[in-house]
Coordinates of C-alpha atoms and ligand atoms in Angstrom, one line a residue:
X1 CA 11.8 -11.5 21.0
X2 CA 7.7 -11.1 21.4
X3 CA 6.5 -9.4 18.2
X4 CA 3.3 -8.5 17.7
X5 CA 2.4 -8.4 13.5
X6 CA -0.3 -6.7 11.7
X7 CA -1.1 -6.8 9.0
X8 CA 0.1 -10.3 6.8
X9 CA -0.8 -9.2 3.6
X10 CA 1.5 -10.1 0.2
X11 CA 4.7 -8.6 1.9
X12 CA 3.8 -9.2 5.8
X13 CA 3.0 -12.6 5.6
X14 CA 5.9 -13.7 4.0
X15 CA 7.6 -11.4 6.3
X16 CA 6.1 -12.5 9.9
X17 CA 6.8 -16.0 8.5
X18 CA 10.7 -15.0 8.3
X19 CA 10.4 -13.6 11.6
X20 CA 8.9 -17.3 13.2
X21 CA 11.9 -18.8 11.4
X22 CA 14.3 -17.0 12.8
X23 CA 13.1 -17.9 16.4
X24 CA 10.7 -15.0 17.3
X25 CA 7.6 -15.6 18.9
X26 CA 5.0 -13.7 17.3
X27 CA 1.0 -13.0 17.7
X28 CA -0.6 -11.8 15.0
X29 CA -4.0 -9.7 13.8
X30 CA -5.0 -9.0 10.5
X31 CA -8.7 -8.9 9.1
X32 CA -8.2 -12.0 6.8
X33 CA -8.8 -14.9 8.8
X34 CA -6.8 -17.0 5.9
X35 CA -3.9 -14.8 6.2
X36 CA -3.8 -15.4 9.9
X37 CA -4.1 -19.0 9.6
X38 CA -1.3 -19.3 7.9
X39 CA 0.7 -17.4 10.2
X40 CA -1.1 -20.0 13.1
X41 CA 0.2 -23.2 11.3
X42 CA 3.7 -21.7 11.2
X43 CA 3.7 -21.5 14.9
X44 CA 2.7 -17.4 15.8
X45 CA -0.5 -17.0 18.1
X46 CA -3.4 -15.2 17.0
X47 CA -5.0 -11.9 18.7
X48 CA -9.1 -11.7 18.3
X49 CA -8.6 -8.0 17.6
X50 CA -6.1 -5.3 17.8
X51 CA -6.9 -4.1 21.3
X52 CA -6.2 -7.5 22.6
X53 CA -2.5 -7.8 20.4
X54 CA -1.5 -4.3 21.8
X55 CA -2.8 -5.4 25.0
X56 CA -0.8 -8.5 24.7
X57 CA 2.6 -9.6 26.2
X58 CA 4.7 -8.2 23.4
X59 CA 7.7 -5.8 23.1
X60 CA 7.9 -5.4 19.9
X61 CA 4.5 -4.5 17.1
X62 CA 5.3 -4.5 13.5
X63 CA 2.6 -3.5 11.3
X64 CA 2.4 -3.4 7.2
X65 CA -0.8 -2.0 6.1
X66 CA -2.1 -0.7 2.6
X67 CA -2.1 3.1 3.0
X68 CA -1.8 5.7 5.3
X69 CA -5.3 5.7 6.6
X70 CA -5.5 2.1 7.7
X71 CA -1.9 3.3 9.7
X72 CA -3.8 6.2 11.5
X73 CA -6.8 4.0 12.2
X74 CA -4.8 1.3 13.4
X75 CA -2.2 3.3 15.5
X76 CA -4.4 6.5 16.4
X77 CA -7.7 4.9 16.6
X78 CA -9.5 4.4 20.2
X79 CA -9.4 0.6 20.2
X80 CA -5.9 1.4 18.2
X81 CA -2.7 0.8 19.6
X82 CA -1.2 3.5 21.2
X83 CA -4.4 3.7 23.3
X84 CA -3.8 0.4 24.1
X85 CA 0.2 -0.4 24.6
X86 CA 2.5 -0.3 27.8
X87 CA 5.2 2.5 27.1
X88 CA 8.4 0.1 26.8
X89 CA 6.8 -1.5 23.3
X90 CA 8.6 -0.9 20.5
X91 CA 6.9 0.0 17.7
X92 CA 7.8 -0.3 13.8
X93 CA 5.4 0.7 10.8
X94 CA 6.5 -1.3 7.5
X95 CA 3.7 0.4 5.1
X96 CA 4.4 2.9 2.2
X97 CA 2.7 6.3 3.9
X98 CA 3.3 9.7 3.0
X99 CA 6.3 11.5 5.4
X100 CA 4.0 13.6 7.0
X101 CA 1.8 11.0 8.0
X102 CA 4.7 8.9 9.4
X103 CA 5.7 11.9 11.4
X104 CA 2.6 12.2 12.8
X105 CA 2.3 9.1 14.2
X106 CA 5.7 8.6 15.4
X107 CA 4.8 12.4 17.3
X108 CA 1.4 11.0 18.8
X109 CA 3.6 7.8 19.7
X110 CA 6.5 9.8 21.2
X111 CA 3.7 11.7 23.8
X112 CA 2.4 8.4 25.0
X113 CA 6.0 7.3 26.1
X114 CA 6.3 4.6 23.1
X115 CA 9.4 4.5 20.5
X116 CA 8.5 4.4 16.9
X117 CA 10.5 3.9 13.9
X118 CA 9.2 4.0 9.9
X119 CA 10.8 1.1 8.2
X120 CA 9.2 1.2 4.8
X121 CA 11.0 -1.4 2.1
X122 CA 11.4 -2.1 -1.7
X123 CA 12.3 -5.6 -2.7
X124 CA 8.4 -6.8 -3.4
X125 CA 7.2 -9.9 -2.8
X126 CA 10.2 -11.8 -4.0
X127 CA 12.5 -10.0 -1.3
X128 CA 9.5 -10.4 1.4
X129 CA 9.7 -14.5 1.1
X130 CA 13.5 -14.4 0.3
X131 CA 14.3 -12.2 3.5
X132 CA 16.5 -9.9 1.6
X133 CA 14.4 -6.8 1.6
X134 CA 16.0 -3.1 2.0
X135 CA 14.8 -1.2 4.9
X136 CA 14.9 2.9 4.9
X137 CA 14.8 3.6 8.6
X138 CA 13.4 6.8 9.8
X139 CA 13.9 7.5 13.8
X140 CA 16.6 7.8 16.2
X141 CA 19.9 6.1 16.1
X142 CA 19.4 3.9 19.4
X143 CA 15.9 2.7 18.2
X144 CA 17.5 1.8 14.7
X145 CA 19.9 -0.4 16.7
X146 CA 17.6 -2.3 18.6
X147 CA 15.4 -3.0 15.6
X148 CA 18.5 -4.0 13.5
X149 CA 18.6 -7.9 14.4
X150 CA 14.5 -8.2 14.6
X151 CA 14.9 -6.1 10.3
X152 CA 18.4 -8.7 9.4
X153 CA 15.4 -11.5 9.5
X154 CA 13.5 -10.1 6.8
X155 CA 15.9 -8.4 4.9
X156 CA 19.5 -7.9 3.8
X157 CA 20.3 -3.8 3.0
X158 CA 18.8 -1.7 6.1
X159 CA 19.6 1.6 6.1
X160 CA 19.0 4.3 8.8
X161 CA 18.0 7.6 6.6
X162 CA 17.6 10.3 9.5
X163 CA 14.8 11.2 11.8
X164 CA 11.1 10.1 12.1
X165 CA 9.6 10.0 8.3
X166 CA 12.8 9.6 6.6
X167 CA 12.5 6.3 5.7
X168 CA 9.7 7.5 3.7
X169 CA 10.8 10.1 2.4
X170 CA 14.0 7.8 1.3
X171 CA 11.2 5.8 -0.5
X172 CA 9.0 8.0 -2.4
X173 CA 12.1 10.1 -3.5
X174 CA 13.4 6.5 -4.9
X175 CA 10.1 5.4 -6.6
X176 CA 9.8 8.9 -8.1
X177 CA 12.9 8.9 -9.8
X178 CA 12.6 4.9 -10.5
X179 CA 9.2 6.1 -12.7
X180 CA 10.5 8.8 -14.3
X181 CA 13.7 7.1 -15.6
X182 CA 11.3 4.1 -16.3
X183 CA 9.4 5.9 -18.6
X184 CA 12.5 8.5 -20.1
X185 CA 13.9 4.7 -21.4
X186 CA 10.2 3.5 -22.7
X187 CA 10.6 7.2 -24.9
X188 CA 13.9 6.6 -25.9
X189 CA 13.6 2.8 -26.5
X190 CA 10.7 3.1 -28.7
X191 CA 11.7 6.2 -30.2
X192 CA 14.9 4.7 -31.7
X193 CA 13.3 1.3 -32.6
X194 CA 10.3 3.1 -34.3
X195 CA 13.3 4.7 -36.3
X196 CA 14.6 1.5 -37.5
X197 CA 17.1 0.4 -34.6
X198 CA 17.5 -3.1 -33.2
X199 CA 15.8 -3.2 -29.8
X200 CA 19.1 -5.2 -28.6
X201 CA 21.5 -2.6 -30.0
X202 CA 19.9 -0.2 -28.9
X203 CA 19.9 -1.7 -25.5
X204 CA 23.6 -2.1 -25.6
X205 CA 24.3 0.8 -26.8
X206 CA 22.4 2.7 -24.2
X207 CA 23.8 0.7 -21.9
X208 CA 27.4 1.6 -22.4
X209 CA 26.5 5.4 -23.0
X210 CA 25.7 8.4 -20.8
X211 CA 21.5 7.5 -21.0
X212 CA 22.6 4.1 -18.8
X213 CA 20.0 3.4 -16.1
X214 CA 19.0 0.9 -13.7
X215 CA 15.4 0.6 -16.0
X216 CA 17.5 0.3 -19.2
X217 CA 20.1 -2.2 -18.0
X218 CA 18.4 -4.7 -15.7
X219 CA 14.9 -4.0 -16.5
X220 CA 14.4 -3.3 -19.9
X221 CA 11.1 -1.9 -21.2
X222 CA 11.3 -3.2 -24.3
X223 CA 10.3 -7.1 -25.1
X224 CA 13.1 -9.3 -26.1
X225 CA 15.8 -6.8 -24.9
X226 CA 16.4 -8.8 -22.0
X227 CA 15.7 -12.6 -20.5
X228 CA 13.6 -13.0 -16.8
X229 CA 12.1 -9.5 -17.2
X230 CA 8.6 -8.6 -16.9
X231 CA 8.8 -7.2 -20.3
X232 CA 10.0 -10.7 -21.9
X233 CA 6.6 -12.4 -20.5
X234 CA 3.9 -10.1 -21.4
X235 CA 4.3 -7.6 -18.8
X236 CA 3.0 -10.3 -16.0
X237 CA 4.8 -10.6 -12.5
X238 CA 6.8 -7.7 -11.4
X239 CA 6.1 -4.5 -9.7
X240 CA 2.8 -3.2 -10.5
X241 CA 1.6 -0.4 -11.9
X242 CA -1.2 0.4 -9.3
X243 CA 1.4 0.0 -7.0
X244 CA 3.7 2.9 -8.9
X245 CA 0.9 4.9 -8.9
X246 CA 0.4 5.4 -5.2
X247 CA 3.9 5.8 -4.7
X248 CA 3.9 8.5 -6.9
X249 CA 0.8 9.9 -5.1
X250 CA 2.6 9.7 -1.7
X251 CA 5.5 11.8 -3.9
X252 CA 3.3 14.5 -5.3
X253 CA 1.3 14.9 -2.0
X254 CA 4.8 15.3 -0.2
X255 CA 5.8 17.6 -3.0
X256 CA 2.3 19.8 -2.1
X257 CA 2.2 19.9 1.4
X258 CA 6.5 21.1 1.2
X259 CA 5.6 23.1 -1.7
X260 CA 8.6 22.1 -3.7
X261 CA 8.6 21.6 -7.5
X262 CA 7.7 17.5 -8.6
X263 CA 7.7 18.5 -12.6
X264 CA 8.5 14.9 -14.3
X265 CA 7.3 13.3 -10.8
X266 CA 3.7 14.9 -11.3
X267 CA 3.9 14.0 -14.7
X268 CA 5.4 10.4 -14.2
X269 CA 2.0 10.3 -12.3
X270 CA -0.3 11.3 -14.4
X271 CA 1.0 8.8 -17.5
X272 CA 0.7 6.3 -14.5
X273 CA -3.2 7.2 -14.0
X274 CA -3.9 7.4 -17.3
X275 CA -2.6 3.9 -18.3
X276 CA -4.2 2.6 -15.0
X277 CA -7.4 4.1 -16.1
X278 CA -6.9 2.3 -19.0
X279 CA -7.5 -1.0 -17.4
X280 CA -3.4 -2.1 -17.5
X281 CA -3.1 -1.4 -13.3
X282 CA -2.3 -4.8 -13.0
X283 CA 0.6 -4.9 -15.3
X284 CA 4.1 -4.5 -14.1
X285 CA 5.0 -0.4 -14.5
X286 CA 7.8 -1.6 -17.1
X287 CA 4.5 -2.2 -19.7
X288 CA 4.3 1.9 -19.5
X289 CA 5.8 1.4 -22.9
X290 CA 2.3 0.5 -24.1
X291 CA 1.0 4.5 -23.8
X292 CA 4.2 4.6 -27.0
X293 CA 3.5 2.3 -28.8
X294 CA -0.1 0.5 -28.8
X295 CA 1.4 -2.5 -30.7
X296 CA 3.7 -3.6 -27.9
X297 CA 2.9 -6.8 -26.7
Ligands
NAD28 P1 -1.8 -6.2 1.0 O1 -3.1 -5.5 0.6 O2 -1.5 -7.5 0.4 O3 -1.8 -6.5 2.6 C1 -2.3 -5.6 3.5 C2 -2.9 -6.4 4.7 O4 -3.3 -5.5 5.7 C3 -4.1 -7.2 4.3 O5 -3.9 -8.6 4.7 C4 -5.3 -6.6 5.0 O6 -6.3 -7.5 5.4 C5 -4.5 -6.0 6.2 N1 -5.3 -4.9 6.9 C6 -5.8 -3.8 6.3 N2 -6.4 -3.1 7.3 C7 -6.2 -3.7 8.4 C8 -6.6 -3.4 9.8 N3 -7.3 -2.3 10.1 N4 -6.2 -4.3 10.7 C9 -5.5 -5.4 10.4 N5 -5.1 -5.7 9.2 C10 -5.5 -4.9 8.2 O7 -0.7 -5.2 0.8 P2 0.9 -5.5 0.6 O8 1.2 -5.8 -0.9 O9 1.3 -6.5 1.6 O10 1.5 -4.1 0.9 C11 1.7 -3.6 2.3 C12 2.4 -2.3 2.2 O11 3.7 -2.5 1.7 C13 1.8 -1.2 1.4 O12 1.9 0.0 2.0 C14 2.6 -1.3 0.1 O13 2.6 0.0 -0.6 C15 4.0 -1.6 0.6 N6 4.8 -2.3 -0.4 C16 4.3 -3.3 -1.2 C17 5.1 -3.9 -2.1 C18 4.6 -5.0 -3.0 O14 5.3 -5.4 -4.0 N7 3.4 -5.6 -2.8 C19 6.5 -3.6 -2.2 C20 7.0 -2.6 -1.4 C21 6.1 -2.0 -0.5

């Protein structure tokens, strides 16, 4: 198929390169000039601007920006691409966005005559290059199934969640609960250690009782506890915590505009801000165990 990709950041790059592999022909636009060369040497064409790759002979444009206002810019914006795109192109937004946002578009997209989907992921980087990303689909079944082949290239578990903005909404539901059992087994772990447990009985125990969890037993907060962990190599690697942080942002901000109650989410984010203001952004979000216990390495 002709896809058009923007935005080949850490996850779209390695994700338009899977894409090339698996015999697309792509043209791609992002505002790195690096980024796009790399896409260039792996055989995809290169748009001078985003006009010109909507403009383009494509029937397909993927795009995986940072935030929701690069997606409005880039979709809404006059030399954006709905202004810009025939009405048969497809068109599939990758980025984490709040719901609302995503519905928005996908509405100003459905006037002009264009399908949309939201197709945000989880998997990071390490799924991006390895193609075996999960996909939460938002937007009608027969647009799901035409996107299905071009989304098996760059990952493995896709998942249609329901109408436009579901796939985000599948997300930041996700990521909310991810942080707040993330940091309920930082509590506990430290807690029980600080009480004279061994971190790896502890672990086991946990692990075969009713306080299981995916963060207790295949990500362990606690160094030692566990081998090929952020948390057994100083905290480095991983998912960040910046990157927890917004996603609990795009949870809260749901949670406001729908005016439903985000208790441990809101307060997930705030222990998230505050050990981000704290200068530990970078780390992966496992290292939340730090705001505990100072002496954690
Ligand atoms: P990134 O910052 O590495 O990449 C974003 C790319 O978009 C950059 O190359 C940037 O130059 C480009 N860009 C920004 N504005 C643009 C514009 N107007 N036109 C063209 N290009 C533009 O970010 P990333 O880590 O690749 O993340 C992308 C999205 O995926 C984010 O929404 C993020 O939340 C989400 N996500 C990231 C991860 C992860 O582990 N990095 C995991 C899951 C989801």
């Amino acid at each position: 198929m002709k896809i058009g990709f923007l935005g080949l950041g850490n996850m779209g790059g390695p994700m338009a390169h899977n894409l090339i592999k698996a015999g697309h022909q792509l043209t791609v636009f992002d505002l790195s000039e690096a980024a796009v060369a790399s896409l260039v040497a792996a055989g995809a064409s290169a748009a001078p601007s985003i006009t010109e790759l909507a403009r383009s002979d494509v029937e397909m444009i993927i795009t995986m920006l940072p935030a929701a206002p690069h997606v409005k810019s880039v979709y809404l914006g006059e030399d954006g691409l709905l202004a810009n795109i025939a009405p048969q192109v497809r068109l599939i937004d990758s980025s984490t966005i709040d719901p609302m946002s995503a519905r928005e578009v996908a509405a100003a997209a459905a006037e002009k005559g264009n399908r949309m989907i939201d197709a945000p992921v989880s998997g990071g980087t390490g799924g991006a290059t390895a193609g075996t990303l999960t996909f939460m689909v938002g937007g009608e079944q027969a647009d799901f199934d035409i996107a299905l082949p071009v989304l098996q290239a760059m990952g493995k578990n896709i998942v249609h969640c329901g109408p436009a903005g579901n796939g985000q909404v599948a997300k930041v539901a996700n990521n909310m609960l991810l942080a707040i059992t993330m940091i309920g087994t930082a509590e506990a772990m430290n807690l029980g250690v600080s009480l004279g447990m061994d971190p790896g009985v502890l672990a086991s125990i946990i692990n075969t009782s009713s306080g299981r969890n995916w963060s207790s037993d295949t990500y362990n907060p606690y160094p030692g506890v566990m081998d090929n962990v952020p948390a057994s190599r100083g905290y480095s690697g991983g998912f960040g915590s910046d990157l927890m942080l917004k996603d609990l942002g795009l949870a809260t901000e749901a949670a406001r505009q729908s005016r439903q109650p985000v208790i441990l989410g809101g307060l997930a984010q705030q222990l998230y801000q505050t050990f981000s203001s704290q200068g530990n952004g970078a780390l992966d979000f496992s290292a939340i165990i730090k705001l505990y216990n100072g002496a954690i390495e």
